[in-house]
PDB file of C-alpha atoms in Angstrom:
ATOM      1  CA  ASN Y  23      22.732  -7.170 -29.163  1.00 80.00           C
ATOM      2  CA  GLU Y  24      19.002  -6.297 -29.127  1.00 90.00           C
ATOM      3  CA  LEU Y  25      18.768  -2.577 -28.093  1.00 88.00           C
ATOM      4  CA  LEU Y  26      21.098  -1.882 -31.378  1.00 89.00           C
ATOM      5  CA  GLN Y  27      19.098  -4.324 -33.228  1.00 91.00           C
ATOM      6  CA  ARG Y  28      15.974  -2.546 -32.774  1.00 92.00           C
ATOM      7  CA  GLY Y  29      17.744   1.361 -32.979  1.00 88.00           C
ATOM      8  CA  TRP Y  30      17.682   1.426 -29.249  1.00 88.00           C
ATOM      9  CA  ILE Y  31      21.297   2.928 -28.902  1.00 85.00           C
ATOM     10  CA  ALA Y  32      23.933   4.071 -30.747  1.00 80.00           C
ATOM     11  CA  GLU Y  33      26.838   1.379 -32.039  1.00 80.00           C
ATOM     12  CA  ASP Y  34      29.543   3.885 -29.299  1.00 77.00           C
ATOM     13  CA  LEU Y  35      27.314   2.567 -26.634  1.00 73.00           C
ATOM     14  CA  VAL Y  36      26.857  -0.944 -27.032  1.00 74.00           C
ATOM     15  CA  PRO Y  37      28.061  -1.719 -23.240  1.00 72.00           C
ATOM     16  CA  THR Y  38      30.975  -4.844 -23.064  1.00 70.00           C
ATOM     17  CA  GLY Y  39      30.787  -5.304 -19.557  1.00 66.00           C
ATOM     18  CA  LYS Y  40      28.322  -4.924 -16.263  1.00 70.00           C
ATOM     19  CA  LEU Y  41      25.616  -1.340 -16.693  1.00 73.00           C
ATOM     20  CA  SER Y  42      26.716   0.692 -14.530  1.00 73.00           C
ATOM     21  CA  SER Y  43      24.121   3.689 -13.872  1.00 77.00           C
ATOM     22  CA  GLU Y  44      26.732   6.748 -15.201  1.00 79.00           C
ATOM     23  CA  LEU Y  45      26.847   4.491 -18.737  1.00 79.00           C
ATOM     24  CA  LEU Y  46      23.006   3.841 -18.584  1.00 86.00           C
ATOM     25  CA  SER Y  47      22.345   7.386 -17.971  1.00 85.00           C
ATOM     26  CA  LYS Y  48      24.231   8.013 -21.447  1.00 85.00           C
ATOM     27  CA  LEU Y  49      22.589   5.191 -22.716  1.00 86.00           C
ATOM     28  CA  PHE Y  50      18.843   6.678 -21.544  1.00 90.00           C
ATOM     29  CA  PRO Y  51      19.574  10.366 -21.968  1.00 91.00           C
ATOM     30  CA  LYS Y  52      15.607  11.532 -20.815  1.00 93.00           C
ATOM     31  CA  LYS Y  53      16.628  12.534 -17.483  1.00 92.00           C
ATOM     32  CA  ARG Y  54      12.545  13.259 -16.610  1.00 93.00           C
ATOM     33  CA  PHE Y  55      12.247   9.502 -18.258  1.00 94.00           C
ATOM     34  CA  PHE Y  56      15.752   8.013 -16.736  1.00 93.00           C
ATOM     35  CA  ASP Y  57      14.307   9.434 -13.478  1.00 91.00           C
ATOM     36  CA  TYR Y  58      11.261   8.371 -13.349  1.00 91.00           C
ATOM     37  CA  VAL Y  59      11.604   4.479 -13.823  1.00 92.00           C
ATOM     38  CA  PHE Y  60      14.965   3.629 -13.195  1.00 88.00           C
ATOM     39  CA  GLY Y  61      14.934   6.147  -9.803  1.00 83.00           C
ATOM     40  CA  ALA Y  62      13.847   4.228  -5.734  1.00 63.00           C
ATOM     41  CA  ALA Y  63      10.546   6.053  -6.821  1.00 61.00           C
ATOM     42  CA  ASN Y  64       9.471   3.288  -9.471  1.00 67.00           C
ATOM     43  CA  ASN Y  65       6.683   1.748  -7.822  1.00 61.00           C
ATOM     44  CA  ALA Y  66       6.137  -0.863 -10.658  1.00 67.00           C
ATOM     45  CA  CYS Y  67       3.637  -3.527  -9.717  1.00 64.00           C
ATOM     46  CA  PHE Y  68       4.857  -6.462 -12.045  1.00 62.00           C
ATOM     47  CA  ARG Y  69       2.972  -9.475 -12.460  1.00 56.00           C
ATOM     48  CA  SER Y  70       5.419 -11.248 -14.095  1.00 49.00           C
ATOM     49  CA  GLN Y  71       7.360 -11.570 -11.014  1.00 47.00           C
ATOM     50  CA  LEU Y  72       5.339 -14.114 -10.282  1.00 47.00           C
ATOM     51  CA  ARG Y  73       6.156 -16.288 -13.257  1.00 53.00           C
ATOM     52  CA  LYS Y  74       7.231 -19.173 -12.070  1.00 52.00           C
ATOM     53  CA  ASN Y  75      10.526 -21.265 -14.023  1.00 49.00           C
ATOM     54  CA  ALA Y  76      11.885 -18.795 -16.262  1.00 64.00           C
ATOM     55  CA  THR Y  77      14.556 -16.030 -16.069  1.00 77.00           C
ATOM     56  CA  LEU Y  78      13.204 -12.412 -15.620  1.00 84.00           C
ATOM     57  CA  SER Y  79      15.418  -9.232 -16.833  1.00 88.00           C
ATOM     58  CA  PRO Y  80      14.576  -5.947 -14.957  1.00 87.00           C
ATOM     59  CA  LEU Y  81      16.286  -3.814 -16.329  1.00 89.00           C
ATOM     60  CA  ALA Y  82      15.235  -5.032 -19.589  1.00 91.00           C
ATOM     61  CA  MET Y  83      11.943  -3.928 -18.007  1.00 92.00           C
ATOM     62  CA  LYS Y  84      12.998  -0.419 -17.304  1.00 92.00           C
ATOM     63  CA  ILE Y  85      14.463  -0.221 -20.204  1.00 93.00           C
ATOM     64  CA  TRP Y  86      11.053  -1.424 -22.142  1.00 96.00           C
ATOM     65  CA  GLN Y  87       8.907   1.156 -19.861  1.00 95.00           C
ATOM     66  CA  TYR Y  88      11.625   4.522 -20.808  1.00 95.00           C
ATOM     67  CA  LYS Y  89      10.908   3.670 -24.231  1.00 96.00           C
ATOM     68  CA  VAL Y  90       6.940   3.667 -23.978  1.00 97.00           C
ATOM     69  CA  LEU Y  91       7.442   7.028 -21.805  1.00 97.00           C
ATOM     70  CA  GLU Y  92       9.751   8.155 -24.501  1.00 96.00           C
ATOM     71  CA  ARG Y  93       6.932   6.949 -27.443  1.00 97.00           C
ATOM     72  CA  ALA Y  94       4.517   8.612 -25.806  1.00 97.00           C
ATOM     73  CA  ALA Y  95       5.985  12.278 -25.273  1.00 96.00           C
ATOM     74  CA  GLU Y  96       5.766  11.840 -29.065  1.00 96.00           C
ATOM     75  CA  GLN Y  97       1.750  11.845 -29.372  1.00 96.00           C
ATOM     76  CA  LYS Y  98      -0.773  14.567 -27.942  1.00 95.00           C
ATOM     77  CA  ALA Y  99      -4.198  14.065 -26.491  1.00 96.00           C
ATOM     78  CA  GLY Y 100      -6.858  15.694 -25.033  1.00 94.00           C
ATOM     79  CA  THR Y 101      -7.492  16.098 -21.713  1.00 94.00           C
ATOM     80  CA  PHE Y 102      -8.113  12.631 -19.561  1.00 96.00           C
ATOM     81  CA  GLU Y 103     -11.417  13.533 -16.731  1.00 93.00           C
ATOM     82  CA  ARG Y 104     -12.146   9.387 -15.219  1.00 92.00           C
ATOM     83  CA  ARG Y 105     -15.037  10.721 -15.181  1.00 89.00           C
ATOM     84  CA  LYS Y 106     -15.086  11.740 -19.079  1.00 87.00           C
ATOM     85  CA  VAL Y 107     -15.062   7.899 -19.310  1.00 95.00           C
ATOM     86  CA  SER Y 108     -18.422   7.345 -19.743  1.00 96.00           C
ATOM     87  CA  ALA Y 109     -19.955   3.535 -19.669  1.00 96.00           C
ATOM     88  CA  GLY Y 110     -21.527   4.727 -24.021  1.00 97.00           C
ATOM     89  CA  LYS Y 111     -18.054   5.226 -24.739  1.00 98.00           C
ATOM     90  CA  LEU Y 112     -16.117   2.106 -23.826  1.00 98.00           C
ATOM     91  CA  GLN Y 113     -19.108   0.430 -25.555  1.00 98.00           C
ATOM     92  CA  LYS Y 114     -18.312   2.264 -29.179  1.00 98.00           C
ATOM     93  CA  LEU Y 115     -14.980   1.958 -28.418  1.00 98.00           C
ATOM     94  CA  SER Y 116     -16.022  -2.101 -27.819  1.00 98.00           C
ATOM     95  CA  ARG Y 117     -17.689  -1.934 -30.703  1.00 98.00           C
ATOM     96  CA  MET Y 118     -15.084  -0.692 -32.471  1.00 98.00           C
ATOM     97  CA  SER Y 119     -14.013  -4.260 -32.985  1.00 98.00           C
ATOM     98  CA  ALA Y 120     -16.000  -5.658 -34.998  1.00 98.00           C
ATOM     99  CA  GLU Y 121     -14.999  -3.030 -37.910  1.00 98.00           C
ATOM    100  CA  PRO Y 122     -13.082  -3.680 -40.670  1.00 95.00           C
ATOM    101  CA  GLU Y 123     -10.768  -0.438 -39.860  1.00 97.00           C
ATOM    102  CA  GLY Y 124     -12.167  -0.274 -35.875  1.00 98.00           C
ATOM    103  CA  LEU Y 125      -8.556  -1.275 -35.113  1.00 98.00           C
ATOM    104  CA  LYS Y 126      -6.726   1.610 -36.799  1.00 97.00           C
ATOM    105  CA  ARG Y 127      -9.665   4.587 -35.220  1.00 98.00           C
ATOM    106  CA  VAL Y 128      -8.268   2.732 -31.717  1.00 98.00           C
ATOM    107  CA  LYS Y 129      -5.354   5.453 -31.009  1.00 98.00           C
ATOM    108  CA  GLY Y 130      -7.024   8.427 -31.976  1.00 97.00           C
ATOM    109  CA  PHE Y 131     -10.081   7.282 -30.168  1.00 98.00           C
ATOM    110  CA  LEU Y 132      -8.391   6.948 -26.851  1.00 98.00           C
ATOM    111  CA  ALA Y 133      -6.290  10.373 -27.274  1.00 97.00           C
ATOM    112  CA  GLU Y 134      -9.802  12.426 -27.556  1.00 96.00           C
ATOM    113  CA  MET Y 135     -10.263  11.153 -24.392  1.00 96.00           C
ATOM    114  CA  GLY Y 136      -6.988  12.488 -23.293  1.00 97.00           C
ATOM    115  CA  ILE Y 137      -5.601   8.535 -23.389  1.00 98.00           C
ATOM    116  CA  ILE Y 138      -2.243   7.623 -25.253  1.00 98.00           C
ATOM    117  CA  LEU Y 139      -1.542   4.418 -26.506  1.00 98.00           C
ATOM    118  CA  VAL Y 140       2.017   3.125 -27.208  1.00 98.00           C
ATOM    119  CA  ILE Y 141       3.038  -0.104 -29.215  1.00 98.00           C
ATOM    120  CA  LEU Y 142       5.774  -1.145 -29.253  1.00 98.00           C
ATOM    121  CA  PRO Y 143       7.285  -4.924 -29.420  1.00 97.00           C
ATOM    122  CA  HIS Y 144       8.181  -6.830 -25.678  1.00 96.00           C
ATOM    123  CA  LEU Y 145      12.152  -7.166 -24.605  1.00 95.00           C
ATOM    124  CA  LYS Y 146      13.945 -10.592 -24.457  1.00 94.00           C
ATOM    125  CA  LYS Y 147      13.345 -11.984 -20.583  1.00 91.00           C
ATOM    126  CA  THR Y 148      10.345  -9.215 -19.499  1.00 91.00           C
ATOM    127  CA  HIS Y 149       7.094 -11.150 -20.583  1.00 91.00           C
ATOM    128  CA  ILE Y 150       5.652  -8.190 -21.057  1.00 94.00           C
ATOM    129  CA  ASP Y 151       2.084  -7.844 -23.030  1.00 96.00           C
ATOM    130  CA  GLY Y 152       0.832  -4.377 -21.544  1.00 96.00           C
ATOM    131  CA  ALA Y 153       0.998  -1.749 -19.582  1.00 97.00           C
ATOM    132  CA  ALA Y 154      -0.691   0.629 -18.453  1.00 97.00           C
ATOM    133  CA  ILE Y 155       1.451   3.533 -17.126  1.00 96.00           C
ATOM    134  CA  LEU Y 156       0.728   7.600 -16.185  1.00 95.00           C
ATOM    135  CA  MET Y 157       3.182  10.162 -18.046  1.00 94.00           C
ATOM    136  CA  PRO Y 158       5.492  11.941 -15.304  1.00 92.00           C
ATOM    137  CA  GLY Y 159       4.785  15.524 -14.723  1.00 85.00           C
ATOM    138  CA  THR Y 160       1.728  15.976 -16.429  1.00 84.00           C
ATOM    139  CA  ARG Y 161       0.292  12.641 -15.249  1.00 83.00           C
ATOM    140  CA  ARG Y 162      -1.480  11.892 -18.339  1.00 94.00           C
ATOM    141  CA  PRO Y 163      -2.799   7.654 -18.969  1.00 97.00           C
ATOM    142  CA  VAL Y 164      -0.413   6.010 -20.750  1.00 98.00           C
ATOM    143  CA  ILE Y 165      -1.542   1.657 -21.834  1.00 98.00           C
ATOM    144  CA  ALA Y 166       1.143   0.553 -23.689  1.00 98.00           C
ATOM    145  CA  LEU Y 167       0.444  -3.208 -25.960  1.00 98.00           C
ATOM    146  CA  THR Y 168       3.434  -5.409 -26.898  1.00 98.00           C
ATOM    147  CA  LEU Y 169       1.144  -7.635 -29.718  1.00 98.00           C
ATOM    148  CA  ARG Y 170       3.485 -10.383 -28.012  1.00 96.00           C
ATOM    149  CA  TYR Y 171       0.294 -11.954 -28.828  1.00 97.00           C
ATOM    150  CA  ASP Y 172      -1.199 -11.520 -33.161  1.00 98.00           C
ATOM    151  CA  ARG Y 173      -4.287 -12.047 -31.986  1.00 98.00           C
ATOM    152  CA  VAL Y 174      -7.652 -10.014 -31.912  1.00 98.00           C
ATOM    153  CA  ASP Y 175      -8.586 -11.219 -29.159  1.00 98.00           C
ATOM    154  CA  HIS Y 176      -6.254 -11.391 -27.203  1.00 98.00           C
ATOM    155  CA  PHE Y 177      -5.583  -6.337 -28.304  1.00 98.00           C
ATOM    156  CA  TRP Y 178      -9.327  -6.201 -27.480  1.00 98.00           C
ATOM    157  CA  PHE Y 179      -8.203  -8.719 -24.120  1.00 98.00           C
ATOM    158  CA  SER Y 180      -5.120  -6.437 -23.623  1.00 98.00           C
ATOM    159  CA  LEU Y 181      -6.493  -2.871 -24.250  1.00 98.00           C
ATOM    160  CA  PHE Y 182      -9.469  -3.470 -21.979  1.00 98.00           C
ATOM    161  CA  HIS Y 183      -7.052  -5.103 -19.490  1.00 97.00           C
ATOM    162  CA  GLU Y 184      -5.059  -1.918 -19.046  1.00 97.00           C
ATOM    163  CA  LEU Y 185      -8.082   0.759 -19.413  1.00 98.00           C
ATOM    164  CA  GLY Y 186      -9.326  -0.476 -16.544  1.00 97.00           C
ATOM    165  CA  HIS Y 187      -5.800  -0.321 -14.546  1.00 96.00           C
ATOM    166  CA  ILE Y 188      -6.108   3.108 -15.618  1.00 97.00           C
ATOM    167  CA  LEU Y 189     -10.025   3.885 -14.007  1.00 96.00           C
ATOM    168  CA  LYS Y 190      -9.140   1.747 -10.857  1.00 95.00           C
ATOM    169  CA  HIS Y 191      -5.891   1.697  -9.951  1.00 94.00           C
ATOM    170  CA  LEU Y 192      -3.221   4.473 -10.976  1.00 93.00           C
ATOM    171  CA  GLY Y 193      -2.933   6.781  -8.887  1.00 89.00           C
ATOM    172  CA  ALA Y 194      -0.311   8.637  -6.575  1.00 81.00           C
ATOM    173  CA  THR Y 195       1.367   5.239  -4.738  1.00 83.00           C
ATOM    174  CA  ARG Y 196       1.310   3.240  -8.536  1.00 86.00           C
ATOM    175  CA  LYS Y 197       2.322   4.537 -11.437  1.00 90.00           C
ATOM    176  CA  PHE Y 198       3.439   1.801 -13.301  1.00 92.00           C
ATOM    177  CA  ILE Y 199       1.646  -1.631 -13.663  1.00 93.00           C
ATOM    178  CA  LEU Y 200       2.826  -4.148 -15.920  1.00 92.00           C
ATOM    179  CA  ASP Y 201       0.928  -7.132 -17.577  1.00 92.00           C
ATOM    180  CA  ASP Y 202       2.283 -10.776 -18.299  1.00 89.00           C
ATOM    181  CA  LEU Y 203      -1.439 -11.300 -19.131  1.00 86.00           C
ATOM    182  CA  GLU Y 204      -0.564 -15.865 -18.920  1.00 81.00           C
ATOM    183  CA  ILE Y 205      -0.310 -15.661 -15.445  1.00 70.00           C
ATOM    184  CA  LEU Y 206      -3.760 -17.303 -13.861  1.00 61.00           C
ATOM    185  CA  ASP Y 207      -3.335 -18.337 -10.959  1.00 59.00           C
ATOM    186  CA  CYS Y 208      -1.621 -15.484  -8.706  1.00 58.00           C
ATOM    187  CA  GLU Y 209      -3.586 -12.838  -9.217  1.00 68.00           C
ATOM    188  CA  THR Y 210      -3.566  -9.787  -7.391  1.00 84.00           C
ATOM    189  CA  LYS Y 211      -6.927  -8.530  -6.217  1.00 89.00           C
ATOM    190  CA  GLU Y 212      -5.873  -5.553  -8.754  1.00 91.00           C
ATOM    191  CA  GLU Y 213      -5.519  -7.680 -11.374  1.00 90.00           C
ATOM    192  CA  ARG Y 214      -8.781  -9.765 -11.126  1.00 91.00           C
ATOM    193  CA  GLU Y 215     -10.482  -6.152 -10.909  1.00 94.00           C
ATOM    194  CA  ALA Y 216      -8.968  -5.598 -14.138  1.00 94.00           C
ATOM    195  CA  ASN Y 217     -10.049  -9.317 -15.783  1.00 94.00           C
ATOM    196  CA  ARG Y 218     -13.226  -8.612 -14.592  1.00 95.00           C
ATOM    197  CA  PHE Y 219     -13.759  -5.070 -15.689  1.00 97.00           C
ATOM    198  CA  ALA Y 220     -12.520  -5.767 -19.684  1.00 97.00           C
ATOM    199  CA  CYS Y 221     -15.162  -9.204 -19.888  1.00 97.00           C
ATOM    200  CA  ASP Y 222     -17.606  -7.082 -18.669  1.00 98.00           C
ATOM    201  CA  THR Y 223     -16.990  -3.709 -20.567  1.00 98.00           C
ATOM    202  CA  LEU Y 224     -16.093  -5.993 -23.744  1.00 98.00           C
ATOM    203  CA  ILE Y 225     -19.621  -8.298 -23.550  1.00 98.00           C
ATOM    204  CA  PRO Y 226     -22.339  -7.718 -20.501  1.00 98.00           C
ATOM    205  CA  ALA Y 227     -22.224 -10.204 -17.876  1.00 98.00           C
ATOM    206  CA  GLU Y 228     -25.541 -11.383 -18.760  1.00 98.00           C
ATOM    207  CA  GLU Y 229     -25.735 -11.577 -22.306  1.00 98.00           C
ATOM    208  CA  TRP Y 230     -22.727 -13.547 -21.349  1.00 98.00           C
ATOM    209  CA  ARG Y 231     -24.258 -15.713 -19.280  1.00 98.00           C
ATOM    210  CA  ASP Y 232     -27.421 -16.825 -20.969  1.00 98.00           C
ATOM    211  CA  PHE Y 233     -24.699 -17.377 -24.190  1.00 98.00           C
ATOM    212  CA  PHE Y 234     -22.720 -19.556 -22.481  1.00 98.00           C
ATOM    213  CA  SER Y 235     -24.743 -21.343 -20.361  1.00 98.00           C
ATOM    214  CA  GLU Y 236     -26.427 -22.707 -24.143  1.00 97.00           C
ATOM    215  CA  GLY Y 237     -23.434 -25.281 -24.472  1.00 97.00           C
ATOM    216  CA  ASP Y 238     -23.856 -24.122 -28.029  1.00 98.00           C
ATOM    217  CA  TYR Y 239     -19.399 -22.752 -28.925  1.00 98.00           C
ATOM    218  CA  SER Y 240     -19.470 -23.570 -32.206  1.00 98.00           C
ATOM    219  CA  PRO Y 241     -18.022 -20.880 -34.865  1.00 98.00           C
ATOM    220  CA  VAL Y 242     -21.885 -20.102 -36.206  1.00 98.00           C
ATOM    221  CA  SER Y 243     -22.857 -19.764 -32.627  1.00 98.00           C
ATOM    222  CA  VAL Y 244     -19.722 -17.391 -31.664  1.00 98.00           C
ATOM    223  CA  GLN Y 245     -19.981 -15.180 -34.440  1.00 98.00           C
ATOM    224  CA  ARG Y 246     -24.148 -15.022 -34.156  1.00 98.00           C
ATOM    225  CA  PHE Y 247     -23.804 -14.294 -30.706  1.00 98.00           C
ATOM    226  CA  ALA Y 248     -20.611 -11.147 -31.546  1.00 98.00           C
ATOM    227  CA  ARG Y 249     -23.292  -9.667 -34.047  1.00 98.00           C
ATOM    228  CA  LYS Y 250     -25.643  -9.576 -31.360  1.00 98.00           C
ATOM    229  CA  ILE Y 251     -23.716  -7.521 -29.271  1.00 98.00           C
ATOM    230  CA  GLY Y 252     -21.421  -5.698 -32.073  1.00 98.00           C
ATOM    231  CA  ILE Y 253     -18.111  -7.124 -31.328  1.00 98.00           C
ATOM    232  CA  ASN Y 254     -15.778  -9.001 -33.185  1.00 98.00           C
ATOM    233  CA  PRO Y 255     -16.101 -12.852 -32.448  1.00 98.00           C
ATOM    234  CA  ALA Y 256     -12.926 -13.119 -32.701  1.00 98.00           C
ATOM    235  CA  ILE Y 257     -13.515 -12.290 -28.116  1.00 98.00           C
ATOM    236  CA  VAL Y 258     -16.028 -14.537 -28.263  1.00 98.00           C
ATOM    237  CA  ALA Y 259     -14.254 -17.188 -29.466  1.00 98.00           C
ATOM    238  CA  GLY Y 260     -11.594 -15.686 -27.207  1.00 98.00           C
ATOM    239  CA  ARG Y 261     -13.409 -15.765 -24.148  1.00 98.00           C
ATOM    240  CA  VAL Y 262     -14.894 -19.145 -24.679  1.00 98.00           C
ATOM    241  CA  ARG Y 263     -12.059 -20.297 -24.991  1.00 98.00           C
ATOM    242  CA  TYR Y 264     -10.393 -19.048 -21.397  1.00 95.00           C
ATOM    243  CA  GLU Y 265     -13.673 -20.207 -19.933  1.00 96.00           C
ATOM    244  CA  THR Y 266     -13.573 -23.854 -20.980  1.00 97.00           C
ATOM    245  CA  ASN Y 267     -10.361 -23.700 -20.879  1.00 95.00           C
ATOM    246  CA  ASN Y 268      -9.719 -25.542 -24.148  1.00 97.00           C
ATOM    247  CA  TYR Y 269      -7.478 -23.884 -26.197  1.00 96.00           C
ATOM    248  CA  ARG Y 270      -8.037 -26.477 -29.492  1.00 97.00           C
ATOM    249  CA  ILE Y 271     -11.554 -24.686 -30.036  1.00 98.00           C
ATOM    250  CA  LEU Y 272     -12.616 -22.135 -32.500  1.00 98.00           C
ATOM    251  CA  SER Y 273      -8.512 -21.925 -33.401  1.00 97.00           C
ATOM    252  CA  GLN Y 274      -9.686 -20.102 -36.667  1.00 97.00           C
ATOM    253  CA  ASN Y 275     -11.703 -17.877 -35.274  1.00 98.00           C
ATOM    254  CA  VAL Y 276      -9.825 -15.425 -32.841  1.00 98.00           C
ATOM    255  CA  GLY Y 277      -7.735 -13.567 -35.470  1.00 98.00           C
ATOM    256  CA  TYR Y 278      -4.363 -14.431 -36.051  1.00 98.00           C
ATOM    257  CA  ASP Y 279      -1.834 -12.314 -38.284  1.00 98.00           C
ATOM    258  CA  LEU Y 280      -4.214  -9.471 -38.148  1.00 98.00           C
ATOM    259  CA  VAL Y 281      -3.240  -6.550 -35.288  1.00 98.00           C
ATOM    260  CA  ARG Y 282       0.442  -6.385 -36.281  1.00 98.00           C
ATOM    261  CA  LYS Y 283      -0.222  -5.310 -39.656  1.00 97.00           C
ATOM    262  CA  ALA Y 284      -2.428  -2.414 -38.025  1.00 98.00           C
ATOM    263  CA  PHE Y 285       0.143  -1.104 -36.205  1.00 98.00           C
ATOM    264  CA  PHE Y 286       2.450  -2.092 -38.964  1.00 97.00           C
ATOM    265  CA  GLN Y 287       4.346   1.751 -38.307  1.00 96.00           C
ATOM    266  CA  GLU Y 288       4.964   1.267 -34.873  1.00 96.00           C
ATOM    267  CA  TYR Y 289       4.993  -2.244 -34.267  1.00 96.00           C
ATOM    268  CA  TYR Y 290       7.835  -2.150 -37.184  1.00 93.00           C
ATOM    269  CA  ARG Y 291       9.064   1.255 -35.952  1.00 88.00           C
TER     270      ARG Y 291
END
């Protein structure tokens, strides 16, 4: 049982049959979070519902959301105000990607802006990469990342994608947005906006056009451009691979096996 292996439920509560609402409430006893996630008011917009030829578990998705809220409630953060998330702060966050210890500074930097970051691996049959969630009661925004792909480029794009949802889409009528970022052919207007926000905030649009139009996507060129704009070259390499739809190139430049170790205690908790 995956939940037992992770220590999310006690051994004597491992279900042997169909999960009833009564049993679920015993497995996940924090009523405020349980009602928020399992109640009829949960209007989660889930991009992965459009994934083809995949078996998805709505229950696993809800359990994951519940655990995100539980983990988020353990953390402290400042007061969140959209207007205080300035272009300057976003640029500072993006440039943190180039710092040797940048990954370890992200959580504290977001907390200063009133945003909680939770690292929580996905459950089987969910395909979740990340989520933007409003906490019940406080309406404090939470970014949850699964680190499903342990790559530097994927981390930073996922982070800024969820930031885009927080700044543009979360509110009274949208409290959960869950993302499977492999889905490319079924994007809603919200997803296109979040993608564009992530792309243009990490790499200014004009700078990207100039670089991309030159057609030199060698590792040396990627590193030179990344230094020029002050970000991790893995982000540039990932963008090149996506824009060219060629995932055979720059595979040594996207920062494999570096992210989970930076969040070791949370990821393997």
